[in-house]
Structures are given as C-alpha cells and as structure tokens.
Tab-separated table of C-alpha atoms in Angstrom:
chain	number	residue	atom	x	y	z
A	249	UNK	CA	122.532	99.093	111.027
A	250	UNK	CA	121.018	96.400	108.946
A	251	UNK	CA	119.427	93.288	110.759
A	252	UNK	CA	121.456	90.101	111.010
A	253	UNK	CA	120.541	87.861	108.075
A	254	UNK	CA	120.238	83.811	107.955
A	255	UNK	CA	121.558	82.595	104.510
A	256	UNK	CA	118.721	79.778	104.417
A	257	UNK	CA	116.179	82.554	105.295
A	258	UNK	CA	116.467	85.403	103.594
A	259	UNK	CA	112.686	85.924	103.155
A	260	UNK	CA	112.417	86.678	106.806
A	261	UNK	CA	114.033	89.764	106.105
A	262	UNK	CA	112.061	93.196	105.819
A	263	UNK	CA	113.254	96.415	103.995
A	264	UNK	CA	114.138	99.160	105.841
A	265	UNK	CA	111.065	101.383	104.117
A	266	UNK	CA	107.990	100.393	102.123
A	267	UNK	CA	106.517	103.146	100.075
A	268	UNK	CA	103.468	103.066	97.867
A	269	UNK	CA	100.741	105.239	96.243
A	270	UNK	CA	97.817	104.958	93.796
A	271	UNK	CA	94.716	106.858	92.510
A	272	UNK	CA	91.413	105.379	92.088
A	273	UNK	CA	88.360	107.495	90.886
A	274	UNK	CA	88.067	110.267	93.342
A	275	UNK	CA	90.661	108.962	95.989
A	276	UNK	CA	94.206	109.055	95.783
A	277	UNK	CA	96.504	106.863	98.387
A	278	UNK	CA	99.858	107.621	99.740
A	279	UNK	CA	101.410	104.939	102.163
A	280	UNK	CA	104.721	104.329	104.257
A	281	UNK	CA	106.276	101.876	106.490
A	282	UNK	CA	109.503	102.861	107.864
A	283	UNK	CA	111.881	101.169	110.338
A	284	UNK	CA	112.196	103.691	113.329
A	285	UNK	CA	115.431	105.253	114.636
A	286	UNK	CA	115.744	102.778	117.546
A	287	UNK	CA	115.473	99.696	115.192
A	288	UNK	CA	118.214	101.169	112.978
A	289	UNK	CA	120.496	101.792	115.835
A	290	UNK	CA	120.055	97.967	116.942
A	291	UNK	CA	119.909	96.409	113.864
A	292	UNK	CA	116.476	95.052	114.364
A	293	UNK	CA	113.865	94.287	111.823
A	294	UNK	CA	111.100	96.639	111.260
A	295	UNK	CA	108.034	95.498	113.645
A	296	UNK	CA	105.421	97.135	111.617
A	297	UNK	CA	103.805	96.006	108.484
A	298	UNK	CA	101.463	97.251	105.547
A	299	UNK	CA	99.210	96.244	103.179
A	300	UNK	CA	97.452	98.109	100.329
A	301	UNK	CA	95.182	96.373	97.796
A	302	UNK	CA	92.337	96.829	95.372
A	303	UNK	CA	89.971	93.955	95.079
A	304	UNK	CA	87.316	93.507	92.241
A	305	UNK	CA	86.827	96.439	89.497
A	306	UNK	CA	84.384	99.283	88.581
A	307	UNK	CA	81.382	99.911	90.979
A	308	UNK	CA	82.047	96.679	93.213
A	309	UNK	CA	85.921	97.865	93.641
A	310	UNK	CA	86.913	98.151	97.325
A	311	UNK	CA	90.123	99.338	98.456
A	312	UNK	CA	91.613	97.778	101.770
A	313	UNK	CA	94.667	98.997	103.696
A	314	UNK	CA	95.871	97.474	106.980
A	315	UNK	CA	98.569	98.371	109.194
A	316	UNK	CA	99.760	96.250	111.996
A	317	UNK	CA	102.500	96.230	114.671
A	318	UNK	CA	104.019	93.383	116.459
A	319	UNK	CA	104.801	92.997	119.956
A	320	UNK	CA	108.293	93.931	121.346
A	321	UNK	CA	108.435	90.597	123.061
A	322	UNK	CA	108.344	88.545	119.986
A	323	UNK	CA	111.798	89.551	119.113
A	324	UNK	CA	112.421	88.639	115.384
A	325	UNK	CA	109.021	87.236	115.134
A	326	UNK	CA	107.168	90.455	115.564
A	327	UNK	CA	107.498	91.504	112.061
A	328	UNK	CA	106.405	88.208	110.826
A	329	UNK	CA	103.329	88.264	113.210
A	330	UNK	CA	102.640	91.697	111.636
A	331	UNK	CA	102.774	90.563	108.236
A	332	UNK	CA	100.793	87.539	108.985
A	333	UNK	CA	98.003	89.791	110.575
A	334	UNK	CA	97.873	92.108	107.347
A	335	UNK	CA	97.847	89.316	105.026
A	336	UNK	CA	95.342	87.014	106.547
A	337	UNK	CA	92.991	90.117	106.945
A	338	UNK	CA	93.622	91.068	103.748
A	339	UNK	CA	92.807	87.627	102.358
A	340	UNK	CA	89.909	87.244	104.348
A	341	UNK	CA	88.520	91.013	103.095
A	342	UNK	CA	89.243	90.104	99.648
A	343	UNK	CA	87.204	86.888	99.620
A	344	UNK	CA	84.170	89.104	100.745
A	345	UNK	CA	84.947	92.197	99.170
A	346	UNK	CA	81.822	92.166	97.172
A	347	UNK	CA	79.658	91.650	100.090
A	348	UNK	CA	81.426	94.336	102.015
A	349	UNK	CA	81.230	96.831	99.089
A	350	UNK	CA	77.401	96.177	99.079
A	351	UNK	CA	77.022	96.793	102.834
A	352	UNK	CA	79.062	100.122	102.722
A	353	UNK	CA	76.826	101.245	99.598
A	354	UNK	CA	73.754	100.558	101.602
A	355	UNK	CA	75.091	101.737	105.050
A	356	UNK	CA	74.382	98.466	106.745
A	357	UNK	CA	76.324	99.297	109.907
A	358	UNK	CA	75.196	96.681	112.003
A	359	UNK	CA	76.015	94.077	109.490
A	360	UNK	CA	79.499	95.552	108.710
A	361	UNK	CA	80.277	95.657	112.548
A	362	UNK	CA	79.561	91.899	113.079
A	363	UNK	CA	80.998	90.978	109.848
A	364	UNK	CA	84.527	92.435	110.085
A	365	UNK	CA	84.820	91.411	113.767
A	366	UNK	CA	84.284	87.724	112.424
A	367	UNK	CA	86.785	88.279	109.848
A	368	UNK	CA	88.976	90.034	112.590
A	369	UNK	CA	88.539	87.248	114.907
A	370	UNK	CA	89.459	84.554	112.382
A	371	UNK	CA	92.760	86.353	111.715
A	372	UNK	CA	93.840	86.292	115.093
A	373	UNK	CA	92.739	82.912	115.450
A	374	UNK	CA	95.070	82.086	112.622
A	375	UNK	CA	97.700	83.997	114.766
A	376	UNK	CA	97.077	81.825	117.734
A	377	UNK	CA	97.773	78.886	115.458
A	378	UNK	CA	100.897	80.114	114.137
A	379	UNK	CA	101.979	80.670	117.733
A	380	UNK	CA	101.308	76.737	118.480
A	381	UNK	CA	103.489	75.893	115.424
A	382	UNK	CA	106.323	77.813	116.474
A	383	UNK	CA	105.946	76.536	120.098
A	384	UNK	CA	105.704	80.519	121.296
A	385	UNK	CA	102.823	81.560	123.683
A	386	UNK	CA	99.996	83.304	121.626
A	387	UNK	CA	100.436	86.664	123.568
A	388	UNK	CA	103.849	86.883	122.127
A	389	UNK	CA	102.959	86.315	118.429
A	390	UNK	CA	100.209	88.728	117.776
A	391	UNK	CA	100.051	92.486	116.614
A	392	UNK	CA	98.207	95.381	116.949
A	393	UNK	CA	95.807	95.696	113.538
A	394	UNK	CA	94.060	98.557	111.901
A	395	UNK	CA	92.378	98.817	108.668
A	396	UNK	CA	90.459	100.899	106.265
A	397	UNK	CA	87.800	100.142	103.631
A	398	UNK	CA	87.509	102.475	100.779
A	399	UNK	CA	84.575	101.588	98.083
A	400	UNK	CA	85.520	102.955	94.464
A	401	UNK	CA	81.620	103.110	93.823
A	402	UNK	CA	81.004	106.795	92.552
A	403	UNK	CA	78.811	108.574	94.697
A	404	UNK	CA	79.818	106.528	97.909
A	405	UNK	CA	81.518	108.437	100.303
A	406	UNK	CA	81.320	106.282	103.152
A	407	UNK	CA	84.904	104.868	104.559
A	408	UNK	CA	84.959	102.213	107.333
A	409	UNK	CA	87.461	101.605	109.886
A	410	UNK	CA	88.140	98.407	112.139
A	411	UNK	CA	90.648	96.817	114.000
A	412	UNK	CA	92.138	95.818	117.400
A	413	UNK	CA	94.940	97.200	119.232
A	414	UNK	CA	96.991	100.667	119.574
A	415	UNK	CA	97.102	102.985	116.488
A	416	UNK	CA	95.394	106.017	115.164
A	417	UNK	CA	92.741	106.978	112.876
A	418	UNK	CA	92.264	110.987	111.963
A	419	UNK	CA	90.581	113.469	109.662
A	420	UNK	CA	92.076	116.567	108.184
A	421	UNK	CA	89.117	118.880	107.203
A	422	UNK	CA	88.999	122.690	106.365
A	423	UNK	CA	92.951	122.889	107.927
A	424	UNK	CA	91.743	121.181	111.435
A	425	UNK	CA	92.278	117.511	112.651
A	426	UNK	CA	89.793	115.458	114.558
A	427	UNK	CA	90.726	112.112	116.206
A	428	UNK	CA	88.181	109.443	114.825
A	429	UNK	CA	88.944	106.643	117.396
A	430	UNK	CA	86.059	104.815	118.149
A	431	UNK	CA	84.819	104.926	121.696
A	432	UNK	CA	86.087	102.162	123.989
A	433	UNK	CA	83.555	99.674	125.612
A	434	UNK	CA	83.620	99.646	129.467
A	435	UNK	CA	85.485	96.898	130.783
A	436	UNK	CA	82.527	95.930	133.164
A	437	UNK	CA	79.411	96.244	130.996
A	438	UNK	CA	80.803	96.197	127.182
A	439	UNK	CA	79.007	99.532	126.659
A	440	UNK	CA	80.295	102.213	124.630
A	441	UNK	CA	78.673	105.361	125.271
A	442	UNK	CA	80.123	107.225	122.567
A	443	UNK	CA	80.808	111.036	122.740
A	444	UNK	CA	78.158	113.637	121.627
A	445	UNK	CA	78.399	114.210	117.956
A	446	UNK	CA	79.937	110.974	116.891
A	447	UNK	CA	78.031	109.509	114.241
A	448	UNK	CA	79.273	106.171	113.126
A	449	UNK	CA	80.862	104.921	115.888
A	450	UNK	CA	79.514	101.418	117.165
A	451	UNK	CA	79.701	99.499	120.447
A	452	UNK	CA	83.351	98.147	120.990
A	453	UNK	CA	83.159	94.428	121.405
A	454	UNK	CA	85.645	91.916	122.551
A	455	UNK	CA	87.304	90.149	119.947
A	456	UNK	CA	87.901	86.576	120.333
A	457	UNK	CA	91.765	87.087	121.071
A	458	UNK	CA	93.459	90.558	120.510
A	459	UNK	CA	96.803	91.873	121.205
A	460	UNK	CA	96.375	92.681	124.876
A	461	UNK	CA	96.585	89.975	127.501
A	462	UNK	CA	95.181	86.522	127.061
A	463	UNK	CA	92.609	87.024	129.909
A	464	UNK	CA	91.375	90.398	128.715
A	465	UNK	CA	91.934	91.076	124.890
A	466	UNK	CA	91.663	94.479	123.513
A	467	UNK	CA	88.251	95.355	122.282
A	468	UNK	CA	87.205	95.341	118.289
A	469	UNK	CA	87.116	98.963	116.891
A	470	UNK	CA	84.460	100.221	114.227
A	471	UNK	CA	83.790	103.173	113.030
A	472	UNK	CA	81.861	104.339	109.723
A	473	UNK	CA	82.254	108.103	108.484
A	474	UNK	CA	81.397	110.091	105.623
A	475	UNK	CA	84.303	111.873	103.847
A	476	UNK	CA	83.862	115.197	101.722
A	477	UNK	CA	85.946	116.431	98.967
A	478	UNK	CA	89.082	117.893	100.274
A	479	UNK	CA	89.421	115.637	103.415
A	480	UNK	CA	92.204	113.514	104.317
A	481	UNK	CA	92.003	110.514	106.316
A	482	UNK	CA	95.000	109.097	108.103
A	483	UNK	CA	95.450	105.730	109.278
A	484	UNK	CA	98.626	104.935	111.213
A	485	UNK	CA	100.351	102.893	113.876
A	486	UNK	CA	101.271	103.777	117.406
A	487	UNK	CA	104.828	105.045	116.390
A	488	UNK	CA	102.930	107.899	114.533
A	489	UNK	CA	99.950	107.932	116.423
A	490	UNK	CA	101.958	108.695	119.540
A	491	UNK	CA	103.752	111.848	118.398
A	492	UNK	CA	100.639	113.138	116.815
A	493	UNK	CA	99.050	113.080	120.211
A	494	UNK	CA	102.069	114.011	122.164
A	495	UNK	CA	104.381	116.141	120.436
A	496	UNK	CA	103.742	119.774	120.224
A	497	UNK	CA	103.317	120.975	116.595
A	498	UNK	CA	103.630	117.960	114.790
A	499	UNK	CA	99.771	117.648	114.053
A	500	UNK	CA	99.796	120.882	113.036
A	501	UNK	CA	102.644	120.834	110.817
A	502	UNK	CA	101.017	117.807	108.875
A	503	UNK	CA	98.001	119.922	108.516
A	504	UNK	CA	99.811	122.886	107.178
A	505	UNK	CA	101.696	120.307	104.571
A	506	UNK	CA	98.379	118.297	103.618
A	507	UNK	CA	95.747	121.180	103.500
A	508	UNK	CA	96.543	121.636	99.869
A	509	UNK	CA	94.236	120.009	97.818
A	510	UNK	CA	96.787	118.361	95.707
A	511	UNK	CA	98.193	115.211	97.712
A	512	UNK	CA	101.771	115.135	97.995
A	513	UNK	CA	104.357	113.020	95.881
A	514	UNK	CA	105.297	109.760	97.417
A	515	UNK	CA	108.700	111.129	98.264
A	516	UNK	CA	107.087	114.301	100.203
A	517	UNK	CA	104.790	111.901	101.939
A	518	UNK	CA	107.738	109.940	103.158
A	519	UNK	CA	109.537	113.309	104.284
A	520	UNK	CA	106.510	114.251	106.135
A	521	UNK	CA	106.059	111.176	108.058
A	522	UNK	CA	109.720	110.770	108.859
A	523	UNK	CA	110.330	114.065	110.597
A	524	UNK	CA	112.654	113.232	113.639
A	525	UNK	CA	110.844	114.091	117.062
A	526	UNK	CA	112.750	113.391	120.362
A	527	UNK	CA	111.688	110.491	122.302
A	528	UNK	CA	109.781	108.994	119.432
A	529	UNK	CA	111.911	106.478	117.703
A	530	UNK	CA	109.630	103.578	117.038
A	531	UNK	CA	108.531	102.389	113.607
A	532	UNK	CA	106.032	104.629	111.716
A	533	UNK	CA	103.589	103.208	109.282
A	534	UNK	CA	101.037	105.654	107.911
A	535	UNK	CA	98.173	105.572	104.827
A	536	UNK	CA	97.177	109.054	104.018
A	537	UNK	CA	93.884	108.925	102.112
A	538	UNK	CA	92.940	112.348	99.991
A	539	UNK	CA	89.525	112.795	98.928
A	540	UNK	CA	88.802	114.999	95.775
C-alpha cells in the first residue's frame, strides 16, 4: 500500500526502494534501502534512509556511505529525521573530506575518533534544532546513524566505521562472517575494555545527543579495520542486522551468495537482502563493499 500523499508536500514522500551501486579503484559498492513488509501493509513511509557519496578525486577521493533509521514514535517524521541525519553527516564529512582522507592514510585513529565524534555531535545538534522548529520533543525527531568511510588512495586498505545507535557492521572473509561491532562503554566508567583480538576498536564515548533517551544517549561508536582483497564489508540498519543475528541460516546464506569474488549485480544484491523472514518485517537498508 502506498503512503497517503499531501498534494502540497509531495517532496515529503519517499520511494519504496532505493538501489545504488558503483565501482572505484579496488572497491565495488552495492547499496539498497527498502520499505519493510509492515510498512507496506500499513501504508507507512520507509523510516530508513541511505546516502552514498564520493568527495574529491584521485588520491584524496573519499567514499562516504550513511544509513539511518528514524524512530517509530516520530510517525511520518521518522523518515525525514533519518534523511536529515544522512544529509547532515554527509555534508559535514564532505566539507572535511580532505583532512579525513589524510588521517585515514596516516592511521591517525585518535584524531579520527575525536573528529568524527565532533561531526556526529553536530549532526544530532541539528536534529534537535529541527525538532524545536517542528515543536516536537527531541527524542522523537532523531535517528540511529551508521557510516563507513572508504579512501580511494591506492594501497590504503583502512576502512573506518562510526555512528550512534542500533544497526550492524560485519565482515565476510574466506567464507566466514565476523561481527565488527565496536565494544560499548560501561555505563558507569565510560571504559570499553574491548574483546581480545579486536584491533582498531576505540573507547566508546557518549555523544552529545544520541537516539537513546534524553538522559542517557547511546554511545558514539568507532572502529577502523584493515581490508584484504576478497573481503566484503556489510553496513546495515537494524532491519537487516536483527535477522543476521537471529534468523538461523540467513547469514550463512548471504555468505554463500557473496563469497564469489565477483560482486553481485544490483538486482541480485536487492534479491539477496529482501529475503522474507518470519518475524522480521522492518525496513532494511544495507551497503556492501567488495574488495578486490
């Protein structure tokens, strides 16, 4: 069912499905954002949003992908909050793309952590400002936001994940998945011990305002990881992360489909991510990055 439309506000509508893809150097990108079965049944707007962007050229080029999920409590504003979150973090990343690319190439992880947390904090500040304009509580006009930075410089295999709120970041290597979710800080001390053998994880710090409660926002998440030829990174919203964790065989099926060194075509990627699963009817947004 299509969402109800306002003839004077047609720009507020969102397509049921967005599909994107590109290749740049040794990287092939596949991305999709699709309305879930529950949203289709009730004629609701897709609450997920997706941004894929390239900033700069040559050695300084930086690929930025962002996925966001608006809160159900926001109703029709949920998609707008998610779309705003992607656009505003994308704009901030683009204005700082040269510096970010330099920090990634030089492996300045402390600088990346603090800089990206600052940009993320500004994005949530803008969301709070927009909530005030709309006259709604700030905890209703917000979104879970997850991003991935991929530098295009030859020889640089560092991939940087950051964000706030629920979702997933996974890596497929040699036919096996690994969950790359950064460790979450302890609520009382702010310390994040991190599991053994998890290089690149950084202490999770509390963002100025996240999609949690007003009194205790979700922590800022950061992780830098080294990719190898043949790897696949998967960045996704909760609508895909939940079945990845909870539906038997789903992750294994994706591993079987995506272990081929040739990236899937756009329609195949869409088909792989929209497999119906009992009990999982939310929007699904996923970005796959294939390394060659």
